[in-house]
PDB file of C-alpha atoms in Angstrom:
ATOM      1  CA  MET A 229      25.167  -3.255  16.547  1.00 33.00           C
ATOM      2  CA  PHE A 230      26.973  -0.475  15.222  1.00 35.00           C
ATOM      3  CA  GLU A 231      23.876   0.646  13.120  1.00 38.00           C
ATOM      4  CA  ARG A 232      21.892   0.656  16.243  1.00 38.00           C
ATOM      5  CA  ARG A 233      24.482   2.998  18.054  1.00 42.00           C
ATOM      6  CA  LEU A 234      24.466   5.326  15.289  1.00 41.00           C
ATOM      7  CA  SER A 235      20.882   5.246  15.301  1.00 46.00           C
ATOM      8  CA  VAL A 236      20.848   6.199  18.987  1.00 46.00           C
ATOM      9  CA  THR A 237      23.491   9.031  18.473  1.00 44.00           C
ATOM     10  CA  THR A 238      21.756  10.337  15.471  1.00 44.00           C
ATOM     11  CA  ARG A 239      18.445  10.615  17.359  1.00 47.00           C
ATOM     12  CA  PHE A 240      20.309  12.510  20.368  1.00 44.00           C
ATOM     13  CA  ALA A 241      21.709  14.805  17.816  1.00 43.00           C
ATOM     14  CA  THR A 242      18.221  15.708  16.416  1.00 45.00           C
ATOM     15  CA  LEU A 243      16.627  15.870  19.643  1.00 47.00           C
ATOM     16  CA  SER A 244      19.438  18.300  20.846  1.00 44.00           C
ATOM     17  CA  ARG A 245      19.022  20.410  17.750  1.00 46.00           C
ATOM     18  CA  SER A 246      15.206  20.264  18.273  1.00 46.00           C
ATOM     19  CA  LEU A 247      15.585  21.708  21.874  1.00 44.00           C
ATOM     20  CA  ILE A 248      17.934  24.355  21.038  1.00 42.00           C
ATOM     21  CA  ALA A 249      15.754  25.426  18.136  1.00 43.00           C
ATOM     22  CA  ALA A 250      12.771  25.360  20.328  1.00 45.00           C
ATOM     23  CA  SER A 251      14.913  27.529  22.960  1.00 45.00           C
ATOM     24  CA  VAL A 252      15.707  30.040  20.365  1.00 40.00           C
ATOM     25  CA  LEU A 253      12.302  30.410  19.125  1.00 43.00           C
ATOM     26  CA  MET A 254      10.593  30.665  22.589  1.00 47.00           C
ATOM     27  CA  THR A 255      12.936  33.348  23.373  1.00 40.00           C
ATOM     28  CA  ALA A 256      12.320  35.330  19.910  1.00 42.00           C
ATOM     29  CA  LEU A 257       8.621  35.102  20.687  1.00 44.00           C
ATOM     30  CA  ALA A 258       9.066  36.199  24.402  1.00 44.00           C
ATOM     31  CA  PHE A 259      10.794  39.379  23.247  1.00 39.00           C
ATOM     32  CA  GLY A 260       8.885  39.943  19.885  1.00 41.00           C
ATOM     33  CA  THR A 261      11.797  39.250  17.993  1.00 38.00           C
ATOM     34  CA  ALA A 262      10.479  36.407  16.012  1.00 47.00           C
ATOM     35  CA  THR A 263       9.591  37.353  12.230  1.00 50.00           C
ATOM     36  CA  ARG A 264       5.829  37.237  11.174  1.00 62.00           C
ATOM     37  CA  ALA A 265       5.103  35.746   7.883  1.00 70.00           C
ATOM     38  CA  GLU A 266       3.346  38.169   5.485  1.00 71.00           C
ATOM     39  CA  PRO A 267       0.003  37.110   3.824  1.00 70.00           C
ATOM     40  CA  ALA A 268       1.743  37.757   0.329  1.00 68.00           C
ATOM     41  CA  GLN A 269       4.284  34.968   1.098  1.00 78.00           C
ATOM     42  CA  PHE A 270       1.347  32.547   0.733  1.00 80.00           C
ATOM     43  CA  LYS A 271       0.253  31.296  -2.763  1.00 86.00           C
ATOM     44  CA  ARG A 272      -1.473  27.923  -1.982  1.00 90.00           C
ATOM     45  CA  GLY A 273      -3.516  28.805   1.425  1.00 93.00           C
ATOM     46  CA  GLN A 274      -6.228  31.146   1.876  1.00 96.00           C
ATOM     47  CA  VAL A 275      -5.590  34.101   3.987  1.00 95.00           C
ATOM     48  CA  VAL A 276      -8.755  34.457   6.322  1.00 97.00           C
ATOM     49  CA  ASP A 277      -9.938  36.254   9.319  1.00 98.00           C
ATOM     50  CA  PHE A 278      -9.182  34.121  12.181  1.00 98.00           C
ATOM     51  CA  ALA A 279      -9.307  35.452  15.702  1.00 96.00           C
ATOM     52  CA  THR A 280      -7.236  33.554  18.368  1.00 97.00           C
ATOM     53  CA  SER A 281      -4.935  33.815  21.067  1.00 97.00           C
ATOM     54  CA  GLN A 282      -2.216  31.634  19.498  1.00 98.00           C
ATOM     55  CA  GLN A 283       0.989  33.310  18.694  1.00 98.00           C
ATOM     56  CA  PRO A 284       1.934  34.000  15.023  1.00 98.00           C
ATOM     57  CA  GLY A 285       3.907  31.132  13.621  1.00 98.00           C
ATOM     58  CA  SER A 286       1.560  28.353  15.484  1.00 98.00           C
ATOM     59  CA  ILE A 287      -0.689  26.257  13.840  1.00 99.00           C
ATOM     60  CA  VAL A 288      -4.309  25.451  14.875  1.00 99.00           C
ATOM     61  CA  ILE A 289      -6.021  22.357  13.256  1.00 99.00           C
ATOM     62  CA  VAL A 290      -9.811  22.308  13.504  1.00 99.00           C
ATOM     63  CA  THR A 291     -10.707  18.537  12.718  1.00 98.00           C
ATOM     64  CA  LYS A 292     -14.418  19.015  12.282  1.00 98.00           C
ATOM     65  CA  ASP A 293     -13.741  21.468   9.610  1.00 98.00           C
ATOM     66  CA  ARG A 294     -10.970  19.636   7.921  1.00 99.00           C
ATOM     67  CA  ALA A 295      -8.794  22.868   8.086  1.00 98.00           C
ATOM     68  CA  LEU A 296      -5.542  23.845   9.213  1.00 99.00           C
ATOM     69  CA  TYR A 297      -4.640  27.568  10.094  1.00 99.00           C
ATOM     70  CA  TYR A 298      -1.275  28.699  10.372  1.00 98.00           C
ATOM     71  CA  ILE A 299      -1.432  31.685  12.514  1.00 98.00           C
ATOM     72  CA  LEU A 300      -0.052  35.241  11.092  1.00 97.00           C
ATOM     73  CA  GLY A 301      -1.289  37.471  13.806  1.00 95.00           C
ATOM     74  CA  ASP A 302      -3.455  40.614  13.560  1.00 96.00           C
ATOM     75  CA  ALA A 303      -6.450  38.186  13.616  1.00 97.00           C
ATOM     76  CA  LYS A 304      -5.070  36.560  10.260  1.00 97.00           C
ATOM     77  CA  ALA A 305      -4.146  32.934   9.472  1.00 98.00           C
ATOM     78  CA  VAL A 306      -3.552  30.977   6.251  1.00 97.00           C
ATOM     79  CA  LYS A 307      -6.163  28.256   5.689  1.00 98.00           C
ATOM     80  CA  TYR A 308      -5.421  24.875   4.124  1.00 98.00           C
ATOM     81  CA  LYS A 309      -7.662  22.046   3.574  1.00 98.00           C
ATOM     82  CA  VAL A 310      -6.666  18.785   5.187  1.00 99.00           C
ATOM     83  CA  ALA A 311      -7.624  15.396   5.724  1.00 98.00           C
ATOM     84  CA  THR A 312      -8.128  14.204   9.350  1.00 98.00           C
ATOM     85  CA  ALA A 313      -8.069  10.935  11.369  1.00 97.00           C
ATOM     86  CA  LYS A 314     -10.992   8.563  10.341  1.00 96.00           C
ATOM     87  CA  ARG A 315     -13.336   7.169  13.225  1.00 96.00           C
ATOM     88  CA  GLY A 316     -11.633   5.557  15.997  1.00 96.00           C
ATOM     89  CA  PHE A 317      -8.358   7.403  15.320  1.00 96.00           C
ATOM     90  CA  GLU A 318      -9.351  11.149  16.447  1.00 97.00           C
ATOM     91  CA  TRP A 319      -7.368  12.734  18.609  1.00 96.00           C
ATOM     92  CA  SER A 320      -6.979  16.211  20.117  1.00 98.00           C
ATOM     93  CA  GLY A 321      -4.135  18.121  22.221  1.00 98.00           C
ATOM     94  CA  THR A 322      -1.145  20.496  21.897  1.00 98.00           C
ATOM     95  CA  ASN A 323       2.466  19.762  20.872  1.00 98.00           C
ATOM     96  CA  ALA A 324       5.243  21.303  19.242  1.00 98.00           C
ATOM     97  CA  VAL A 325       6.990  20.765  15.732  1.00 99.00           C
ATOM     98  CA  SER A 326       9.927  18.670  16.477  1.00 98.00           C
ATOM     99  CA  ALA A 327      11.304  17.953  13.259  1.00 98.00           C
ATOM    100  CA  LYS A 328      10.707  18.975   9.546  1.00 99.00           C
ATOM    101  CA  VAL A 329      11.771  16.085   6.804  1.00 98.00           C
ATOM    102  CA  LYS A 330      11.947  16.800   3.162  1.00 98.00           C
ATOM    103  CA  TRP A 331      10.624  13.459   1.125  1.00 98.00           C
ATOM    104  CA  PRO A 332      10.608  11.337   4.420  1.00 98.00           C
ATOM    105  CA  ASP A 333      10.803   7.770   4.554  1.00 98.00           C
ATOM    106  CA  TRP A 334       8.063   5.854   6.019  1.00 95.00           C
ATOM    107  CA  ARG A 335       7.799   2.894   8.806  1.00 95.00           C
ATOM    108  CA  PRO A 336       4.210   1.852   9.355  1.00 91.00           C
ATOM    109  CA  PRO A 337       3.839   1.623  13.079  1.00 90.00           C
ATOM    110  CA  ALA A 338       3.458  -2.063  14.370  1.00 90.00           C
ATOM    111  CA  THR A 339      -0.258  -1.576  15.154  1.00 90.00           C
ATOM    112  CA  MET A 340      -0.886  -0.317  11.382  1.00 90.00           C
ATOM    113  CA  ARG A 341       0.937  -3.156  10.032  1.00 92.00           C
ATOM    114  CA  LYS A 342      -1.031  -5.791  12.023  1.00 94.00           C
ATOM    115  CA  ARG A 343      -4.206  -4.097  10.526  1.00 93.00           C
ATOM    116  CA  ARG A 344      -2.870  -4.081   7.386  1.00 93.00           C
ATOM    117  CA  PRO A 345      -0.329  -6.829   6.959  1.00 93.00           C
ATOM    118  CA  GLU A 346       0.409  -5.812   3.182  1.00 95.00           C
ATOM    119  CA  LEU A 347       2.320  -2.701   4.084  1.00 93.00           C
ATOM    120  CA  PRO A 348       5.846  -2.874   3.929  1.00 93.00           C
ATOM    121  CA  ALA A 349       8.012  -2.460   6.874  1.00 93.00           C
ATOM    122  CA  PHE A 350       9.808   0.447   5.210  1.00 96.00           C
ATOM    123  CA  MET A 351       9.246   2.546   2.185  1.00 96.00           C
ATOM    124  CA  ALA A 352      12.023   5.174   1.322  1.00 97.00           C
ATOM    125  CA  GLY A 353      10.632   8.939   0.379  1.00 96.00           C
ATOM    126  CA  GLY A 354       9.320   9.742  -3.122  1.00 96.00           C
ATOM    127  CA  PRO A 355       6.175  10.319  -4.806  1.00 94.00           C
ATOM    128  CA  GLU A 356       4.647   6.839  -3.956  1.00 94.00           C
ATOM    129  CA  ASN A 357       5.448   7.121  -0.484  1.00 96.00           C
ATOM    130  CA  PRO A 358       2.271   8.040   1.656  1.00 96.00           C
ATOM    131  CA  LEU A 359       3.827  10.897   3.815  1.00 98.00           C
ATOM    132  CA  GLY A 360       4.234  12.871   0.335  1.00 98.00           C
ATOM    133  CA  ALA A 361       6.780  15.490  -0.097  1.00 98.00           C
ATOM    134  CA  ARG A 362       7.021  16.796   3.322  1.00 99.00           C
ATOM    135  CA  ALA A 363       6.728  15.719   7.223  1.00 99.00           C
ATOM    136  CA  ILE A 364       6.196  18.351  10.049  1.00 99.00           C
ATOM    137  CA  TYR A 365       6.672  15.825  13.224  1.00 98.00           C
ATOM    138  CA  LEU A 366       4.661  16.942  16.171  1.00 98.00           C
ATOM    139  CA  GLY A 367       6.656  16.163  19.513  1.00 97.00           C
ATOM    140  CA  SER A 368       7.624  12.726  20.492  1.00 96.00           C
ATOM    141  CA  THR A 369       4.017  11.450  18.981  1.00 94.00           C
ATOM    142  CA  ILE A 370       3.643   9.243  16.014  1.00 94.00           C
ATOM    143  CA  TYR A 371       1.662  11.898  14.711  1.00 97.00           C
ATOM    144  CA  ARG A 372       2.531  14.236  11.727  1.00 98.00           C
ATOM    145  CA  ILE A 373       1.387  16.827   9.373  1.00 99.00           C
ATOM    146  CA  HIS A 374       2.402  15.454   5.772  1.00 98.00           C
ATOM    147  CA  GLY A 375       1.832  15.354   2.307  1.00 98.00           C
ATOM    148  CA  THR A 376      -0.140  12.454   0.400  1.00 97.00           C
ATOM    149  CA  ASN A 377       0.283  10.068  -2.183  1.00 96.00           C
ATOM    150  CA  GLU A 378      -3.733   9.896  -2.432  1.00 97.00           C
ATOM    151  CA  PRO A 379      -4.679  13.710  -2.976  1.00 98.00           C
ATOM    152  CA  ALA A 380      -8.414  12.709  -3.182  1.00 98.00           C
ATOM    153  CA  SER A 381      -8.301  11.830   0.500  1.00 98.00           C
ATOM    154  CA  ILE A 382      -7.925  15.642   1.334  1.00 98.00           C
ATOM    155  CA  GLY A 383     -11.338  16.991   3.062  1.00 98.00           C
ATOM    156  CA  LYS A 384     -12.032  13.615   4.323  1.00 98.00           C
ATOM    157  CA  ALA A 385     -11.562  11.728   7.508  1.00 98.00           C
ATOM    158  CA  ALA A 386      -9.208   9.268   5.916  1.00 97.00           C
ATOM    159  CA  SER A 387      -6.031   8.877   7.953  1.00 97.00           C
ATOM    160  CA  SER A 388      -4.989   6.883  10.948  1.00 95.00           C
ATOM    161  CA  GLY A 389      -4.202  10.093  12.843  1.00 96.00           C
ATOM    162  CA  CYS A 390      -1.990  12.114  11.134  1.00 98.00           C
ATOM    163  CA  ILE A 391      -2.770  15.366   9.307  1.00 99.00           C
ATOM    164  CA  ARG A 392      -2.608  15.101   5.518  1.00 98.00           C
ATOM    165  CA  MET A 393      -2.135  17.922   3.005  1.00 98.00           C
ATOM    166  CA  HIS A 394      -1.583  18.241  -0.594  1.00 98.00           C
ATOM    167  CA  ASN A 395       2.093  18.031  -1.449  1.00 98.00           C
ATOM    168  CA  ALA A 396       2.183  21.572  -2.740  1.00 97.00           C
ATOM    169  CA  ASP A 397       0.198  22.879   0.522  1.00 98.00           C
ATOM    170  CA  VAL A 398       2.688  21.049   2.976  1.00 98.00           C
ATOM    171  CA  SER A 399       5.668  22.299   1.075  1.00 97.00           C
ATOM    172  CA  GLU A 400       4.514  25.703   1.396  1.00 96.00           C
ATOM    173  CA  LEU A 401       3.684  25.333   5.129  1.00 98.00           C
ATOM    174  CA  PHE A 402       7.141  23.592   5.583  1.00 98.00           C
ATOM    175  CA  GLN A 403       8.973  26.770   4.380  1.00 96.00           C
ATOM    176  CA  HIS A 404       7.263  28.939   6.887  1.00 96.00           C
ATOM    177  CA  VAL A 405       6.630  26.720  10.157  1.00 98.00           C
ATOM    178  CA  LYS A 406       9.430  26.834  12.440  1.00 98.00           C
ATOM    179  CA  MET A 407      10.999  24.187  14.842  1.00 98.00           C
ATOM    180  CA  GLY A 408       9.264  24.339  18.163  1.00 98.00           C
ATOM    181  CA  ALA A 409       6.187  25.841  16.980  1.00 99.00           C
ATOM    182  CA  LYS A 410       3.055  25.136  18.883  1.00 99.00           C
ATOM    183  CA  VAL A 411       0.560  22.919  17.046  1.00 99.00           C
ATOM    184  CA  THR A 412      -2.984  22.454  18.613  1.00 99.00           C
ATOM    185  CA  VAL A 413      -5.392  20.151  17.480  1.00 98.00           C
ATOM    186  CA  VAL A 414      -9.132  20.645  18.117  1.00 98.00           C
TER     187      VAL A 414
END
């Protein structure tokens, strides 16, 4: 009983911090005070031309190209190769970064465990964890941008809906993406 109350309290505190961070970011973007990342700060991703109306600091994922673009502004973006959803698990839409976690724990959803009963109910964060080194949570959905313990899956339609990245790539993105940043999946 106590653990459940603590969990609800912890979730409320996390949600409150997320809302405050999103508010601060939106204000900064509205008044032009948000810091822009410089191309030289990125060692893993490839800086490419990418004309978009999206604000600097936002993310666009083009599933058909298996590519994630972190928007720099001035028609530039940092491009990363990703794994996307396999057939039957595809989705598109817009959300915001709601949490960022280093070496996240994994709790497979009930629907996934029904399909694959051999999966554990819980796996602590670490190198064997399917979420890899970092996870960037998208709103209140079950979807994340995360690392992987299966690097050979990058560049393929391989996930149950999440966006997978090489651990070094997601670690770099994690350093730059801000809470509340807009994420668009097309």
